[in-house]
PDB file of C-alpha atoms in Angstrom:
ATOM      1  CA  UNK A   1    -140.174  37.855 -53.410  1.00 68.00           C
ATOM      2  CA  UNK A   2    -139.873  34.196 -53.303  1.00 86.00           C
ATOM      3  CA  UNK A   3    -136.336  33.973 -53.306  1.00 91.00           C
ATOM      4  CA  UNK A   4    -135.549  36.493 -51.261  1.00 91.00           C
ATOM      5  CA  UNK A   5    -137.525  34.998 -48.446  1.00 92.00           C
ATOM      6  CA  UNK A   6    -136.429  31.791 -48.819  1.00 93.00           C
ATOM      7  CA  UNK A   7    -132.786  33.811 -48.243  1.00 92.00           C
ATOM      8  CA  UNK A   8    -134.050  35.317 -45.201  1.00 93.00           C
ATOM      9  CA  UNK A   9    -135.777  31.943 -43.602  1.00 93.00           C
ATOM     10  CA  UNK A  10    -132.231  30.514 -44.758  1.00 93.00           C
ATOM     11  CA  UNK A  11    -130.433  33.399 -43.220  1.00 95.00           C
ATOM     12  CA  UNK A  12    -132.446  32.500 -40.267  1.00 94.00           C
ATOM     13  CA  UNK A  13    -132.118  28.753 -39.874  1.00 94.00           C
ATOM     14  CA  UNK A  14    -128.230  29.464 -40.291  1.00 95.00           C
ATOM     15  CA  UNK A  15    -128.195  31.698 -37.192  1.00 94.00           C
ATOM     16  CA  UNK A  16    -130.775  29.233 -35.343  1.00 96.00           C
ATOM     17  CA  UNK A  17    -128.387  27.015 -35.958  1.00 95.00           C
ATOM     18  CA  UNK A  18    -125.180  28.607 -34.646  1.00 95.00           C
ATOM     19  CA  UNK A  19    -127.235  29.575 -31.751  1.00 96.00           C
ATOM     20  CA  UNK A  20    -128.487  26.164 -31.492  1.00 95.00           C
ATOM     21  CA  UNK A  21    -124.516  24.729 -31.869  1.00 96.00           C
ATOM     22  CA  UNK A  22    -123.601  27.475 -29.392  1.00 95.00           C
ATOM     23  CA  UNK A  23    -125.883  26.124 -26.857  1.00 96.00           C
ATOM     24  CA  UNK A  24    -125.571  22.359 -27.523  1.00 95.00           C
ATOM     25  CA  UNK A  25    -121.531  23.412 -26.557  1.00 96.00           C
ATOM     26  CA  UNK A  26    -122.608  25.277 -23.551  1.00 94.00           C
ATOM     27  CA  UNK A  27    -124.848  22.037 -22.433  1.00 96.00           C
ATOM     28  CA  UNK A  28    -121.679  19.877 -23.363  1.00 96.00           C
ATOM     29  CA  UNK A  29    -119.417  21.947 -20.906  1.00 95.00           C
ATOM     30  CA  UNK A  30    -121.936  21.987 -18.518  1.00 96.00           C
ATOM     31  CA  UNK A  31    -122.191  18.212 -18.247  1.00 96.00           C
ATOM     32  CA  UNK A  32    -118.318  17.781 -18.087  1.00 95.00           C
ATOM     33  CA  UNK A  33    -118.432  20.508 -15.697  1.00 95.00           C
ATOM     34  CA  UNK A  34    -120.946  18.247 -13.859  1.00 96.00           C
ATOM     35  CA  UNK A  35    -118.866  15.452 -14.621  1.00 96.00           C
ATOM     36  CA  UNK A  36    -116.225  16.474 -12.606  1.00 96.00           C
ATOM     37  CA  UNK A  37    -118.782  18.189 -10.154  1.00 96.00           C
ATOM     38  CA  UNK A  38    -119.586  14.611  -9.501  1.00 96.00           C
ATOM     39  CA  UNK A  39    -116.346  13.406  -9.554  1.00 96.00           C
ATOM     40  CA  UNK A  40    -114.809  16.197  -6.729  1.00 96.00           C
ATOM     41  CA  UNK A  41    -118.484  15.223  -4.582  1.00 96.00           C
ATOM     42  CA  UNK A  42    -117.882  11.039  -4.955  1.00 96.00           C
ATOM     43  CA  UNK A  43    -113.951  12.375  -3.726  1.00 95.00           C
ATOM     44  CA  UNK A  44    -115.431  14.503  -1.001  1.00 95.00           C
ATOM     45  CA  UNK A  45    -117.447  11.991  -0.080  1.00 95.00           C
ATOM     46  CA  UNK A  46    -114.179   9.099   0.429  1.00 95.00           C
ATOM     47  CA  UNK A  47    -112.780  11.774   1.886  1.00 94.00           C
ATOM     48  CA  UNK A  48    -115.274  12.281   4.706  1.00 96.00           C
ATOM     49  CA  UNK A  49    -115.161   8.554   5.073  1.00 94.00           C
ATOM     50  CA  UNK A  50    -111.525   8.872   5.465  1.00 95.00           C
ATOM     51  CA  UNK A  51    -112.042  11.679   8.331  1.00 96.00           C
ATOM     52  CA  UNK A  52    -114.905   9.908  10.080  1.00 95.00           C
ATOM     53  CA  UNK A  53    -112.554   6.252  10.456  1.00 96.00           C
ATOM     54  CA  UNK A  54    -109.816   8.788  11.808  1.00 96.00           C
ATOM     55  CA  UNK A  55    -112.279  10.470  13.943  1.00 96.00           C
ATOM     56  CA  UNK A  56    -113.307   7.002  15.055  1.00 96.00           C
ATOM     57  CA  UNK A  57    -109.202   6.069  15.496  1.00 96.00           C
ATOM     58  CA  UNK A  58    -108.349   9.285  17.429  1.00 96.00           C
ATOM     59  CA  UNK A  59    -111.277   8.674  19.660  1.00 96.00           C
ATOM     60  CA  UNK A  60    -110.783   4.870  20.585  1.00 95.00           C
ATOM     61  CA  UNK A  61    -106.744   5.986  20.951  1.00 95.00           C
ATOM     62  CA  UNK A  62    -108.320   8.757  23.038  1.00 94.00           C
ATOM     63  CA  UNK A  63    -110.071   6.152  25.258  1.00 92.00           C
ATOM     64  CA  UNK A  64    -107.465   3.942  25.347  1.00 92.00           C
ATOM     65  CA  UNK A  65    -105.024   6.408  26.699  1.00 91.00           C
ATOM     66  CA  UNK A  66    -107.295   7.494  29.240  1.00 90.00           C
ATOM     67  CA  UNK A  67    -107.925   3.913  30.873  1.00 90.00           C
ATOM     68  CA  UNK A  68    -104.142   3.649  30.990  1.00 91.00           C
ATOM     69  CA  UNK A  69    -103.492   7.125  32.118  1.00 92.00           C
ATOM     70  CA  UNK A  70    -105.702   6.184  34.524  1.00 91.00           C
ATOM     71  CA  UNK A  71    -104.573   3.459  36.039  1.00 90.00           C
ATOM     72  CA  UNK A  72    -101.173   5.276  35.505  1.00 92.00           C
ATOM     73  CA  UNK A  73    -102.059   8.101  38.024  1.00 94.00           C
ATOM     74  CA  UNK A  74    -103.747   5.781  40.683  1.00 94.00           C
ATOM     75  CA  UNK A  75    -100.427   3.831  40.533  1.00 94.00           C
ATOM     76  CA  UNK A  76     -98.852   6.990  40.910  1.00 95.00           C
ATOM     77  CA  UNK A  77    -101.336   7.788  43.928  1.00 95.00           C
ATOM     78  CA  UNK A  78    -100.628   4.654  45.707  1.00 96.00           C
ATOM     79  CA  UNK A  79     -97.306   5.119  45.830  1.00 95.00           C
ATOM     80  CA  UNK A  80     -97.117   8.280  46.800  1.00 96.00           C
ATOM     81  CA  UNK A  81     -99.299   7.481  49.654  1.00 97.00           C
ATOM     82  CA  UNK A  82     -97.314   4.828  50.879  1.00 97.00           C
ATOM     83  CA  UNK A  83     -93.840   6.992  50.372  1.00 96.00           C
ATOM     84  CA  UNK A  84     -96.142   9.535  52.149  1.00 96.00           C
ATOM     85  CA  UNK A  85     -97.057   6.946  55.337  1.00 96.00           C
ATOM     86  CA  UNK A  86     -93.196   5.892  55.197  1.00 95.00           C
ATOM     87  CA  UNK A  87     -92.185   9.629  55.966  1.00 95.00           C
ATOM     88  CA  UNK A  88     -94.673   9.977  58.829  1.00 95.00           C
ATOM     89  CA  UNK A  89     -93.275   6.761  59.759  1.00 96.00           C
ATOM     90  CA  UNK A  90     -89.994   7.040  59.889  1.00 96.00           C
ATOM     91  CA  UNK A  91     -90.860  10.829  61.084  1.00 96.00           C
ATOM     92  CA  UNK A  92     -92.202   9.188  64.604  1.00 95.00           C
ATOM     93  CA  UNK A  93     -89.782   7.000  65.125  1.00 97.00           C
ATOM     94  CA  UNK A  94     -87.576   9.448  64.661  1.00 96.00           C
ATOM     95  CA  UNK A  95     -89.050  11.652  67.034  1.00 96.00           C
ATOM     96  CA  UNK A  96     -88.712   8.798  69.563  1.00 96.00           C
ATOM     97  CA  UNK A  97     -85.181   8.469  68.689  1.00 96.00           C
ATOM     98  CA  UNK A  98     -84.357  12.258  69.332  1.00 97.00           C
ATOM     99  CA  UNK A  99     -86.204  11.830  72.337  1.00 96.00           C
ATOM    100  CA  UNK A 100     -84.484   8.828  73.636  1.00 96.00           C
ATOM    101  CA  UNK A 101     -81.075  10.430  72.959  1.00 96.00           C
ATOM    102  CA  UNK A 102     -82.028  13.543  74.865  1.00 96.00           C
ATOM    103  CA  UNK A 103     -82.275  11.155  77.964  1.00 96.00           C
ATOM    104  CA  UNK A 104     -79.173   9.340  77.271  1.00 96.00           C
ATOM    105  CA  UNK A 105     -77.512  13.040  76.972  1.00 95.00           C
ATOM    106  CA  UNK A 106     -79.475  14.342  80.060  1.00 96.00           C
ATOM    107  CA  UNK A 107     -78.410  10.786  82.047  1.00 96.00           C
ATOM    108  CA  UNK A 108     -74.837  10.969  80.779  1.00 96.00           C
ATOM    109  CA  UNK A 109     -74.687  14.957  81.737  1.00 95.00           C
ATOM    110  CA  UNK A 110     -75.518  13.648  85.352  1.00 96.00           C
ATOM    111  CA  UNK A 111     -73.006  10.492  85.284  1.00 96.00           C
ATOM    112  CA  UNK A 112     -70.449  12.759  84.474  1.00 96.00           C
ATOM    113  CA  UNK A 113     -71.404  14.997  87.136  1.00 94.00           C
ATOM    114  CA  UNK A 114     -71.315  11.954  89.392  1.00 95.00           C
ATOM    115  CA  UNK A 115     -67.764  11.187  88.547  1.00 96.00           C
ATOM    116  CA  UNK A 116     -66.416  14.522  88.500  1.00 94.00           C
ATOM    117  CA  UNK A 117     -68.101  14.858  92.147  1.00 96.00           C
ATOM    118  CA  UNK A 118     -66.639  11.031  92.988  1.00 95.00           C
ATOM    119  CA  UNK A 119     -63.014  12.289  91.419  1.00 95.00           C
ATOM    120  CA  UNK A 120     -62.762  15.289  93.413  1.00 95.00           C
ATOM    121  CA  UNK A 121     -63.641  12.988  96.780  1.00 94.00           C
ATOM    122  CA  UNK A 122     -61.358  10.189  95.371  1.00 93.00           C
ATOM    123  CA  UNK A 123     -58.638  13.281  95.352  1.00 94.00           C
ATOM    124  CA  UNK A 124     -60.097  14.331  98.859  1.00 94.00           C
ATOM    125  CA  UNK A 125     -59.590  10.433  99.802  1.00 92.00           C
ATOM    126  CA  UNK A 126     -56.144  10.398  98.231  1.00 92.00           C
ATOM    127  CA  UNK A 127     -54.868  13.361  99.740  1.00 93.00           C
ATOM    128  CA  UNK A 128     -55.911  12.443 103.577  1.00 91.00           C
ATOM    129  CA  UNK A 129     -54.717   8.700 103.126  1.00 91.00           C
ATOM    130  CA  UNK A 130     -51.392  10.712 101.959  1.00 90.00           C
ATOM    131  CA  UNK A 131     -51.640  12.672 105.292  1.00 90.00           C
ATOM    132  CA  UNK A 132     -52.985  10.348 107.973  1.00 91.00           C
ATOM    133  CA  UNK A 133     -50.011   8.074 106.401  1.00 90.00           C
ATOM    134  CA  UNK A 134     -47.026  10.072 106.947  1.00 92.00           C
ATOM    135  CA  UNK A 135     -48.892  11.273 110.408  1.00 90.00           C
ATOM    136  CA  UNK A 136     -48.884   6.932 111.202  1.00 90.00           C
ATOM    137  CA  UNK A 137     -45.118   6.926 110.030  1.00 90.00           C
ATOM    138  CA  UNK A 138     -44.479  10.163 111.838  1.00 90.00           C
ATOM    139  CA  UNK A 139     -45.700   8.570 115.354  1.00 86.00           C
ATOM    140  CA  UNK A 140     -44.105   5.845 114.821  1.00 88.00           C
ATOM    141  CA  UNK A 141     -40.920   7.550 114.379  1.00 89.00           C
ATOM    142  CA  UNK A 142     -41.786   9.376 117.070  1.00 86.00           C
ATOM    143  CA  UNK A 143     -42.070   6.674 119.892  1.00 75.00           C
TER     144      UNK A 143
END
């Protein structure tokens, strides 16, 4: 009986120790598992550091575009106010203008009126000069 359990406890440390292999290569996996665990955080990690100094980048380009879109559109602003001040501008004083040639068109309407009224008694002039004329040569022929 001796031997026998000897073979048994032997039989049994043998499988103890395959189990106890078996686990020491589960526990070696594990820590290169958490090796590279460790490694994918620590590249996470640079990586978030990466994204926050772009974050920071985007957002000071962000500002900086905004102070010179800024400045940009009340550039912009100005000048379209004074283009807009130019039309009304040159809108009155084109008003006047229209206005002031009306007058000259009403006043030369009546000048010509004038001289068609002083032509016709120019004609009426002419035509009894003509007349009282050949009546002075006509009486003078006559005595």
């Amino acid at each position: 009986m001796g031997e026998e359990m000897i073979y048994k406890i032997l039989t049994h440390l043998e499988a103890m120790n395959e189990r106890l292999h078996s686990l020491e290569n589960d526990i070696s996996g594990i820590r290169d598992s958490q090796v590279r665990l460790e490694t994918e955080v620590t590249a996470v990690r640079s990586g978030q550091g990466n994204l926050d100094k772009d974050i920071a980048a985007v957002k000071a380009s962000q500002l900086k575009l905004e102070n010179n879109l800024t400045a940009k559109v009340e550039v912009l602003f100005d000048g379209w106010q004074q283009h807009e001040d130019y039309a009304v501008r040159n809108t009155s004083q084109l008003d006047r203008l229209e206005a002031k040639l009306d007058n000259l068109a009403i006043t030369t309407a009546r000048m010509h009126a004038i001289q068609d009224h002083h032509t016709e008694l120019l004609n009426i002039l002419t035509t009894r000069s003509v007349n009282n004329e050949t009546e002075i040569l006509a009486l003078k022929r006559a005595k």
